[in-house]
Amino acid sequence: MRNEVIFDKSGIPDIMVAFTPDELGLPAELKGRKVEAYLIGKYPATMIDGVPHSLPFQKPAVDVNHDEAIRLCEAKGPGWHLITNDEWAALAHQSRKNGTLPRGNTNSGKSHRHPEETGTTYEGGYGKTLTGSGPVTWNHDHTAEGVADMCGNVWEHVGGIRFVDGKVQVIPRNEAAAGADQSKDSPEWVNLYTADGDPIYYEVNGDIRLRATEPEEKDYDGVRFTDLEAGEVDNLDELIRLGLYPADGYEGSDYFWLDTNGERCVSRGGSWGNGAGAGVFCLLGGDARSYSYTGIGFRPAFVRYSGDSGSLDNLDEGTPEIKTGTIDDAETLPGLMRLILAEQIAKLCQHDTAEGLHEITAKVLEADETEFREAGALLGIMAQVSAASAIYKEAVRQAKLATTTTITIRKEAADHE
């Protein structure tokens, strides 16, 4: 696992967490192509000029329906996709096995279990927090390198899974990450089956249990994930892998919500008001693909195939170069420096509200190289003036102000594989 900054065809950076297929237990090949790495958005998507990006301290994008979330992610370029349920569940199981189940914004800006853990709320957010603004215990591995905000804050659409009249269907082999057709009438949807070859259904009737036949009654309800009942189904391994049934010994309080009437898409993680019901295994299978509201967001992900070298020209002739690199790679520094520059400008201009930071970040990310260098030079002057003013007010007796500023960029090893 390592953090990377990559640029999509819009030229704006995304901060991603890269995993080998083995690290996540995901297919090493998608549609005949060898996978080098799965890159998961470190943060839920924020929108910049109509394009979703994984960036910190931004307003999470919401009011986007399921199909639009898929379209927006795939429009970023070849390899880009909406995070799939396979990928989400793999991260959830990694957290479970490592004893690092993430907490998050589950009580209007803070953790319901640990109210001392808070994120940065923003005006009009109704309890939502800026992406990645919580402590490291809100990351999937409880470290700064982990995937943020998988518990609470906003629900997140996931691809490659749906329920139809209670019957669970998937895009197999994680091919939803490789451009598979996820439309309502797609022939790529397949059922999950019992050992006897019958489709697996979920029945909602006060409780939620598995069945090998379609239930007569259709209903909507929720239960604790750990209270799901196996019923007539005894081969549970695939359901457990996909986060659709609890693993042995799991004791979380996540909730599982399901509507067995018609087609229902899936979102995961819970929201800022779900309290103990939120969590990495929390599932909402109650919304039509056209439904959107202020509590559902999404997260981009990316597949890097073996042989790719930072350019996707070999996938699609004419595709703009997509620059990639680890945090300790000089090639990625401009993207990181733009984010740092935006934050510092906002502070110096006393314009560092959530709205102000979002506006300034967007402008800095859009600036061309000349504008970026000029802004950096101006920032140095502003910083010196600001420092001089502060020192004059707080330490009049100081004889002089240092006229130079040294900035050290420490290269930290980011490869934790």
Short mmCIF file of C-alpha atoms in Angstrom, two decimals:
data_model
loop_
_atom_site.label_atom_id
_atom_site.label_comp_id
_atom_site.label_asym_id
_atom_site.label_seq_id
_atom_site.Cartn_x
_atom_site.Cartn_y
_atom_site.Cartn_z
CA MET A 1 0.00 0.00 0.00
CA ARG A 2 1.21 3.49 -0.82
CA ASN A 3 -0.22 6.95 -1.48
CA GLU A 4 0.06 8.37 -4.98
CA VAL A 5 -0.95 11.55 -6.76
CA ILE A 6 -2.17 10.98 -10.30
CA PHE A 7 -3.60 13.34 -12.89
CA ASP A 8 -6.66 12.50 -14.96
CA LYS A 9 -7.31 13.95 -18.42
CA SER A 10 -8.51 17.24 -16.87
CA GLY A 11 -4.99 17.81 -15.49
CA ILE A 12 -6.18 18.10 -11.89
CA PRO A 13 -4.56 15.77 -9.33
CA ASP A 14 -6.27 13.01 -7.39
CA ILE A 15 -4.78 11.60 -4.19
CA MET A 16 -5.13 7.84 -4.27
CA VAL A 17 -4.14 4.82 -2.19
CA ALA A 18 -2.55 2.10 -4.32
CA PHE A 19 -2.78 -1.62 -3.53
CA THR A 20 -1.49 -4.67 -5.33
CA PRO A 21 -4.17 -7.22 -6.24
CA ASP A 22 -2.77 -9.55 -3.57
CA GLU A 23 -3.08 -6.90 -0.86
CA LEU A 24 -6.81 -6.64 -1.48
CA GLY A 25 -7.46 -10.21 -2.61
CA LEU A 26 -8.86 -8.90 -5.91
CA PRO A 27 -8.39 -10.34 -9.41
CA ALA A 28 -4.91 -9.99 -10.87
CA GLU A 29 -6.47 -9.88 -14.34
CA LEU A 30 -9.46 -7.95 -15.68
CA LYS A 31 -10.89 -8.88 -19.06
CA GLY A 32 -7.62 -10.45 -20.18
CA ARG A 33 -5.32 -7.67 -18.95
CA LYS A 34 -2.90 -8.09 -16.05
CA VAL A 35 -3.54 -5.68 -13.18
CA GLU A 36 -0.54 -4.01 -11.55
CA ALA A 37 -2.46 -2.03 -8.94
CA TYR A 38 -5.87 -0.94 -7.77
CA LEU A 39 -5.88 2.74 -6.80
CA ILE A 40 -8.72 3.77 -4.49
CA GLY A 41 -9.68 7.39 -3.96
CA LYS A 42 -8.24 8.35 -0.59
CA TYR A 43 -11.24 10.64 -0.10
CA PRO A 44 -14.86 10.74 -1.24
CA ALA A 45 -15.28 12.71 -4.44
CA THR A 46 -15.47 16.49 -4.59
CA MET A 47 -16.49 18.24 -7.80
CA ILE A 48 -14.22 20.69 -9.67
CA ASP A 49 -15.62 22.02 -12.95
CA GLY A 50 -17.95 19.06 -13.23
CA VAL A 51 -15.23 16.44 -12.66
CA PRO A 52 -14.95 14.33 -9.47
CA HIS A 53 -11.62 14.34 -7.65
CA SER A 54 -10.19 12.72 -4.53
CA LEU A 55 -8.85 15.66 -2.54
CA PRO A 56 -8.63 16.54 1.17
CA PHE A 57 -10.55 19.22 3.06
CA GLN A 58 -13.20 19.59 0.36
CA LYS A 59 -16.97 19.38 0.40
CA PRO A 60 -18.02 15.84 -0.54
CA ALA A 61 -20.03 15.72 -3.75
CA VAL A 62 -23.66 14.73 -3.09
CA ASP A 63 -27.01 14.84 -4.92
CA VAL A 64 -25.60 12.52 -7.59
CA ASN A 65 -27.56 9.42 -8.59
CA HIS A 66 -26.07 5.98 -9.16
CA ASP A 67 -25.79 6.13 -12.96
CA GLU A 68 -24.33 9.64 -12.82
CA ALA A 69 -21.70 8.56 -10.30
CA ILE A 70 -20.61 5.79 -12.68
CA ARG A 71 -20.58 8.13 -15.67
CA LEU A 72 -18.64 10.89 -13.91
CA CYS A 73 -15.92 8.51 -12.73
CA GLU A 74 -15.52 6.74 -16.07
CA ALA A 75 -15.39 10.09 -17.90
CA LYS A 76 -12.12 10.89 -16.09
CA GLY A 77 -10.33 8.63 -18.57
CA PRO A 78 -9.42 4.98 -19.24
CA GLY A 79 -8.98 2.96 -16.04
CA TRP A 80 -11.15 5.28 -13.96
CA HIS A 81 -14.34 3.93 -12.41
CA LEU A 82 -16.73 4.23 -9.50
CA ILE A 83 -15.36 2.24 -6.57
CA THR A 84 -16.85 -1.23 -6.82
CA ASN A 85 -18.45 -3.25 -4.07
CA ASP A 86 -15.63 -5.79 -4.48
CA GLU A 87 -13.08 -3.06 -3.75
CA TRP A 88 -15.05 -1.56 -0.86
CA ALA A 89 -15.58 -4.97 0.76
CA ALA A 90 -11.89 -5.84 0.34
CA LEU A 91 -10.91 -2.71 2.28
CA ALA A 92 -13.54 -3.46 4.92
CA HIS A 93 -12.18 -6.97 5.43
CA GLN A 94 -8.62 -5.64 5.58
CA SER A 95 -9.71 -3.32 8.39
CA ARG A 96 -11.54 -6.14 10.17
CA LYS A 97 -8.61 -8.54 10.00
CA ASN A 98 -6.10 -5.91 11.14
CA GLY A 99 -8.26 -4.69 14.02
CA THR A 100 -8.48 -1.17 12.54
CA LEU A 101 -12.20 -0.78 11.81
CA PRO A 102 -12.45 2.95 11.16
CA ARG A 103 -14.58 5.36 13.12
CA GLY A 104 -15.91 8.49 11.48
CA ASN A 105 -18.41 11.31 11.37
CA THR A 106 -21.41 9.46 12.73
CA ASN A 107 -22.88 12.20 14.91
CA SER A 108 -23.01 15.57 13.12
CA GLY A 109 -19.29 16.22 12.86
CA LYS A 110 -17.94 13.83 15.46
CA SER A 111 -17.72 10.15 16.28
CA HIS A 112 -20.68 8.94 18.32
CA ARG A 113 -18.35 6.55 20.17
CA HIS A 114 -15.49 9.00 20.65
CA PRO A 115 -16.92 12.54 20.70
CA GLU A 116 -13.42 13.94 21.14
CA GLU A 117 -12.76 12.84 17.54
CA THR A 118 -14.09 15.54 15.23
CA GLY A 119 -13.91 16.60 11.62
CA THR A 120 -14.37 20.04 10.05
CA THR A 121 -18.03 20.80 9.45
CA TYR A 122 -19.10 23.50 7.01
CA GLU A 123 -22.00 25.86 6.52
CA GLY A 124 -24.91 24.20 4.76
CA GLY A 125 -23.46 20.75 5.34
CA TYR A 126 -26.11 19.72 7.90
CA GLY A 127 -23.53 17.83 9.94
CA LYS A 128 -21.27 16.70 7.09
CA THR A 129 -17.51 17.20 7.37
CA LEU A 130 -14.86 18.12 4.82
CA THR A 131 -13.15 15.14 3.23
CA GLY A 132 -10.30 13.69 5.25
CA SER A 133 -10.64 16.28 8.01
CA GLY A 134 -10.96 13.74 10.82
CA PRO A 135 -8.20 11.97 12.79
CA VAL A 136 -6.30 8.94 11.47
CA THR A 137 -8.69 6.63 13.34
CA TRP A 138 -11.19 7.63 10.64
CA ASN A 139 -8.92 5.95 8.06
CA HIS A 140 -9.36 2.30 7.18
CA ASP A 141 -6.00 1.30 8.70
CA HIS A 142 -5.74 3.96 11.44
CA THR A 143 -2.69 5.52 9.75
CA ALA A 144 -2.21 8.69 7.72
CA GLU A 145 -1.66 6.55 4.61
CA GLY A 146 -5.08 4.87 4.77
CA VAL A 147 -8.36 5.38 2.93
CA ALA A 148 -10.45 8.04 4.68
CA ASP A 149 -14.13 8.45 5.52
CA MET A 150 -15.45 4.94 4.89
CA CYS A 151 -17.54 5.15 8.07
CA GLY A 152 -20.24 7.81 8.21
CA ASN A 153 -20.24 11.35 6.77
CA VAL A 154 -22.02 10.48 3.49
CA TRP A 155 -23.25 7.22 2.03
CA GLU A 156 -21.21 6.19 -1.03
CA HIS A 157 -22.48 4.59 -4.22
CA VAL A 158 -20.63 1.38 -5.11
CA GLY A 159 -20.63 -0.34 -8.48
CA GLY A 160 -20.95 -3.93 -9.59
CA ILE A 161 -23.82 -4.96 -7.32
CA ARG A 162 -27.60 -4.63 -7.12
CA PHE A 163 -30.72 -6.32 -5.75
CA VAL A 164 -33.72 -7.19 -7.94
CA ASP A 165 -36.84 -8.16 -5.99
CA GLY A 166 -34.48 -9.27 -3.21
CA LYS A 167 -32.26 -11.34 -5.50
CA VAL A 168 -28.61 -10.33 -5.30
CA GLN A 169 -26.80 -9.81 -8.63
CA VAL A 170 -23.20 -8.80 -9.34
CA ILE A 171 -20.81 -7.98 -12.16
CA PRO A 172 -18.42 -10.91 -11.53
CA ARG A 173 -14.63 -10.85 -11.18
CA ASN A 174 -14.66 -7.12 -10.34
CA GLU A 175 -15.19 -6.32 -14.02
CA ALA A 176 -17.25 -3.29 -13.03
CA ALA A 177 -13.78 -1.76 -12.56
CA ALA A 178 -12.97 -2.47 -16.20
CA GLY A 179 -15.83 -0.74 -17.97
CA ALA A 180 -18.48 -3.45 -17.74
CA ASP A 181 -22.03 -2.42 -18.67
CA GLN A 182 -23.85 -1.69 -15.39
CA SER A 183 -27.10 -0.45 -16.92
CA LYS A 184 -30.43 -1.84 -15.77
CA ASP A 185 -30.80 -4.22 -18.73
CA SER A 186 -27.14 -5.20 -19.04
CA PRO A 187 -26.50 -8.89 -19.83
CA GLU A 188 -23.39 -8.74 -17.62
CA TRP A 189 -25.37 -9.01 -14.37
CA VAL A 190 -25.24 -12.52 -12.91
CA ASN A 191 -26.94 -14.12 -9.93
CA LEU A 192 -25.22 -15.53 -6.89
CA TYR A 193 -26.27 -19.14 -6.34
CA THR A 194 -26.74 -21.64 -3.55
CA ALA A 195 -24.78 -24.90 -3.59
CA ASP A 196 -27.81 -26.48 -5.27
CA GLY A 197 -27.79 -23.94 -8.10
CA ASP A 198 -30.69 -21.75 -6.96
CA PRO A 199 -30.46 -17.94 -7.02
CA ILE A 200 -29.91 -16.38 -3.60
CA TYR A 201 -32.63 -14.04 -2.34
CA TYR A 202 -32.92 -11.85 0.75
CA GLU A 203 -36.29 -11.85 2.44
CA VAL A 204 -37.37 -8.81 4.49
CA ASN A 205 -40.08 -9.69 6.98
CA GLY A 206 -39.32 -8.13 10.35
CA ASP A 207 -35.89 -9.73 10.10
CA ILE A 208 -33.72 -10.27 7.01
CA ARG A 209 -32.86 -13.82 6.01
CA LEU A 210 -31.43 -15.63 3.02
CA ARG A 211 -33.62 -17.80 0.82
CA ALA A 212 -33.28 -20.08 -2.18
CA THR A 213 -36.68 -19.03 -3.58
CA GLU A 214 -38.21 -15.63 -4.26
CA PRO A 215 -40.18 -14.35 -1.25
CA GLU A 216 -43.87 -13.64 -1.88
CA GLU A 217 -43.97 -10.45 0.19
CA LYS A 218 -41.93 -7.36 -0.71
CA ASP A 219 -40.83 -5.04 2.08
CA TYR A 220 -38.22 -2.55 3.29
CA ASP A 221 -36.45 -2.75 6.62
CA GLY A 222 -33.07 -2.81 8.31
CA VAL A 223 -31.30 -4.98 10.86
CA ARG A 224 -27.86 -5.13 12.36
CA PHE A 225 -25.45 -6.69 9.89
CA THR A 226 -24.66 -9.36 12.48
CA ASP A 227 -28.38 -10.22 12.73
CA LEU A 228 -28.69 -11.39 9.13
CA GLU A 229 -29.90 -15.00 9.09
CA ALA A 230 -28.52 -17.64 6.74
CA GLY A 231 -31.88 -19.38 6.42
CA GLU A 232 -31.78 -21.90 3.56
CA VAL A 233 -28.31 -20.93 2.31
CA ASP A 234 -25.24 -22.74 3.60
CA ASN A 235 -22.47 -21.69 1.17
CA LEU A 236 -21.75 -18.25 2.56
CA ASP A 237 -18.14 -17.66 1.51
CA GLU A 238 -18.88 -15.48 -1.51
CA LEU A 239 -21.49 -13.48 0.38
CA ILE A 240 -18.98 -12.90 3.19
CA ARG A 241 -16.28 -11.83 0.71
CA LEU A 242 -18.64 -9.27 -0.82
CA GLY A 243 -19.64 -7.87 2.56
CA LEU A 244 -23.18 -9.23 2.22
CA TYR A 245 -23.05 -11.52 5.24
CA PRO A 246 -20.98 -11.22 8.45
CA ALA A 247 -17.76 -13.17 8.85
CA ASP A 248 -17.49 -15.48 11.84
CA GLY A 249 -16.68 -13.54 14.98
CA TYR A 250 -17.56 -10.12 13.58
CA GLU A 251 -19.20 -8.02 16.29
CA GLY A 252 -19.76 -4.63 14.66
CA SER A 253 -22.98 -2.67 14.99
CA ASP A 254 -23.28 -1.73 11.30
CA TYR A 255 -26.78 -1.85 9.80
CA PHE A 256 -28.01 -3.61 6.66
CA TRP A 257 -30.97 -1.93 4.93
CA LEU A 258 -32.84 -3.53 2.03
CA ASP A 259 -35.92 -2.98 -0.13
CA THR A 260 -37.01 -6.16 -1.95
CA ASN A 261 -39.40 -4.41 -4.32
CA GLY A 262 -37.84 -3.92 -7.77
CA GLU A 263 -34.27 -3.00 -8.67
CA ARG A 264 -32.22 -1.43 -5.87
CA CYS A 265 -28.68 -0.11 -6.17
CA VAL A 266 -26.21 -0.17 -3.28
CA SER A 267 -24.45 2.48 -1.23
CA ARG A 268 -22.24 1.83 1.78
CA GLY A 269 -20.70 3.29 4.93
CA GLY A 270 -23.58 5.23 6.48
CA SER A 271 -23.93 8.97 7.05
CA TRP A 272 -23.30 11.68 9.63
CA GLY A 273 -26.46 10.87 11.57
CA ASN A 274 -26.40 7.07 11.61
CA GLY A 275 -24.56 6.65 14.91
CA ALA A 276 -23.77 3.03 15.75
CA GLY A 277 -25.48 1.89 12.53
CA ALA A 278 -22.71 3.37 10.34
CA GLY A 279 -19.55 1.44 9.50
CA VAL A 280 -17.52 -0.11 6.71
CA PHE A 281 -19.94 -3.06 6.46
CA CYS A 282 -23.03 -0.84 6.59
CA LEU A 283 -25.17 -1.33 3.46
CA LEU A 284 -28.14 0.51 1.99
CA GLY A 285 -29.93 -1.43 -0.74
CA GLY A 286 -33.04 0.68 -0.78
CA ASP A 287 -32.64 3.24 -3.59
CA ALA A 288 -33.52 3.24 -7.27
CA ARG A 289 -30.68 4.04 -9.64
CA SER A 290 -32.26 7.42 -10.40
CA TYR A 291 -32.45 8.50 -6.75
CA SER A 292 -30.19 11.18 -5.31
CA TYR A 293 -30.10 13.29 -2.18
CA THR A 294 -27.80 15.30 0.06
CA GLY A 295 -26.64 12.27 2.04
CA ILE A 296 -25.24 10.14 -0.81
CA GLY A 297 -21.85 10.71 -2.41
CA PHE A 298 -19.33 8.53 -4.24
CA ARG A 299 -15.62 7.80 -4.65
CA PRO A 300 -13.46 7.43 -7.78
CA ALA A 301 -11.05 4.54 -8.25
CA PHE A 302 -8.51 3.59 -10.92
CA VAL A 303 -6.97 0.41 -12.35
CA ARG A 304 -3.33 0.43 -13.46
CA TYR A 305 -2.48 -2.40 -15.80
CA SER A 306 0.96 -4.01 -16.13
CA GLY A 307 3.00 -2.35 -18.83
CA ASP A 308 1.49 1.07 -18.30
CA SER A 309 4.22 3.63 -17.67
CA GLY A 310 2.38 6.74 -16.65
CA SER A 311 0.76 7.14 -20.05
CA LEU A 312 -2.43 5.52 -21.21
CA ASP A 313 -1.70 5.93 -24.91
CA ASN A 314 -1.50 2.17 -25.20
CA LEU A 315 -5.13 1.92 -24.08
CA ASP A 316 -6.72 4.60 -26.22
CA GLU A 317 -4.97 6.38 -29.03
CA GLY A 318 -4.89 10.08 -28.42
CA THR A 319 -5.55 9.86 -24.69
CA PRO A 320 -3.70 12.67 -22.86
CA GLU A 321 -0.81 11.64 -20.67
CA ILE A 322 -1.74 10.75 -17.12
CA LYS A 323 1.15 11.49 -14.83
CA THR A 324 1.63 9.22 -11.86
CA GLY A 325 4.04 8.89 -8.99
CA THR A 326 4.46 8.27 -5.32
CA ILE A 327 4.65 11.02 -2.73
CA ASP A 328 8.44 10.81 -2.74
CA ASP A 329 8.60 11.15 -6.52
CA ALA A 330 9.51 14.64 -7.75
CA GLU A 331 7.10 14.24 -10.65
CA THR A 332 4.16 14.49 -8.25
CA LEU A 333 5.38 17.55 -6.36
CA PRO A 334 3.61 20.17 -8.51
CA GLY A 335 0.25 18.64 -7.67
CA LEU A 336 1.04 18.47 -3.97
CA MET A 337 2.51 21.97 -3.98
CA ARG A 338 -0.65 23.36 -5.57
CA LEU A 339 -2.72 21.97 -2.69
CA ILE A 340 -0.27 23.40 -0.14
CA LEU A 341 -0.17 26.74 -1.97
CA ALA A 342 -3.97 27.01 -1.97
CA GLU A 343 -4.16 26.36 1.77
CA GLN A 344 -1.47 28.93 2.55
CA ILE A 345 -3.04 31.60 0.34
CA ALA A 346 -6.39 31.04 2.03
CA LYS A 347 -4.82 31.46 5.48
CA LEU A 348 -2.85 34.57 4.58
CA CYS A 349 -5.92 36.17 3.01
CA GLN A 350 -8.00 35.24 6.06
CA HIS A 351 -10.22 33.42 3.63
CA ASP A 352 -9.81 29.95 5.08
CA THR A 353 -13.45 29.08 5.67
CA ALA A 354 -14.53 25.83 4.04
CA GLU A 355 -16.11 27.76 1.18
CA GLY A 356 -13.11 30.04 0.75
CA LEU A 357 -10.61 27.19 0.78
CA HIS A 358 -12.68 25.26 -1.76
CA GLU A 359 -12.82 28.30 -4.08
CA ILE A 360 -9.11 29.10 -3.83
CA THR A 361 -8.09 25.44 -4.26
CA ALA A 362 -10.12 25.20 -7.46
CA LYS A 363 -8.45 28.34 -8.85
CA VAL A 364 -4.93 27.21 -7.94
CA LEU A 365 -5.51 23.78 -9.49
CA GLU A 366 -6.72 25.40 -12.70
CA ALA A 367 -3.79 27.85 -12.98
CA ASP A 368 -1.25 27.34 -15.75
CA GLU A 369 2.45 26.95 -14.96
CA THR A 370 3.24 30.67 -15.29
CA GLU A 371 0.36 31.67 -13.02
CA PHE A 372 1.34 28.94 -10.55
CA ARG A 373 4.95 30.17 -10.33
CA GLU A 374 3.84 33.80 -9.99
CA ALA A 375 1.40 32.83 -7.24
CA GLY A 376 4.18 30.96 -5.44
CA ALA A 377 6.48 33.98 -5.60
CA LEU A 378 3.71 36.29 -4.39
CA LEU A 379 2.98 33.89 -1.53
CA GLY A 380 6.60 34.16 -0.37
CA ILE A 381 6.33 37.95 -0.24
CA MET A 382 2.94 37.78 1.53
CA ALA A 383 4.32 35.29 4.03
CA GLN A 384 7.25 37.53 4.86
CA VAL A 385 4.98 40.56 5.28
CA SER A 386 2.61 38.56 7.47
CA ALA A 387 5.47 37.26 9.59
CA ALA A 388 6.91 40.76 9.95
CA SER A 389 3.57 42.12 11.09
CA ALA A 390 3.10 39.36 13.65
CA ILE A 391 6.58 39.75 15.02
CA TYR A 392 6.19 43.54 15.28
CA LYS A 393 2.98 43.19 17.25
CA GLU A 394 4.10 40.42 19.51
CA ALA A 395 7.81 41.24 19.95
CA VAL A 396 8.51 44.93 19.47
CA ARG A 397 11.89 44.54 21.04
CA GLN A 398 13.10 42.24 18.28
CA ALA A 399 15.91 43.98 16.42
CA LYS A 400 15.34 42.73 12.96
CA LEU A 401 13.36 40.30 10.87
CA ALA A 402 15.05 37.52 8.95
CA THR A 403 14.83 38.38 5.27
CA THR A 404 14.96 34.91 3.87
CA THR A 405 12.81 31.87 4.33
CA THR A 406 13.99 28.34 3.83
CA ILE A 407 11.41 25.76 2.88
CA THR A 408 12.41 22.12 3.23
CA ILE A 409 10.46 19.44 1.45
CA ARG A 410 11.28 16.19 3.15
CA LYS A 411 11.05 13.13 1.01
CA GLU A 412 9.35 10.44 3.02
CA ALA A 413 9.39 6.84 1.91
CA ALA A 414 5.81 6.13 0.91
CA ASP A 415 6.18 2.54 -0.17
CA HIS A 416 4.83 0.32 2.59
CA GLU A 417 4.49 -2.80 0.59
#
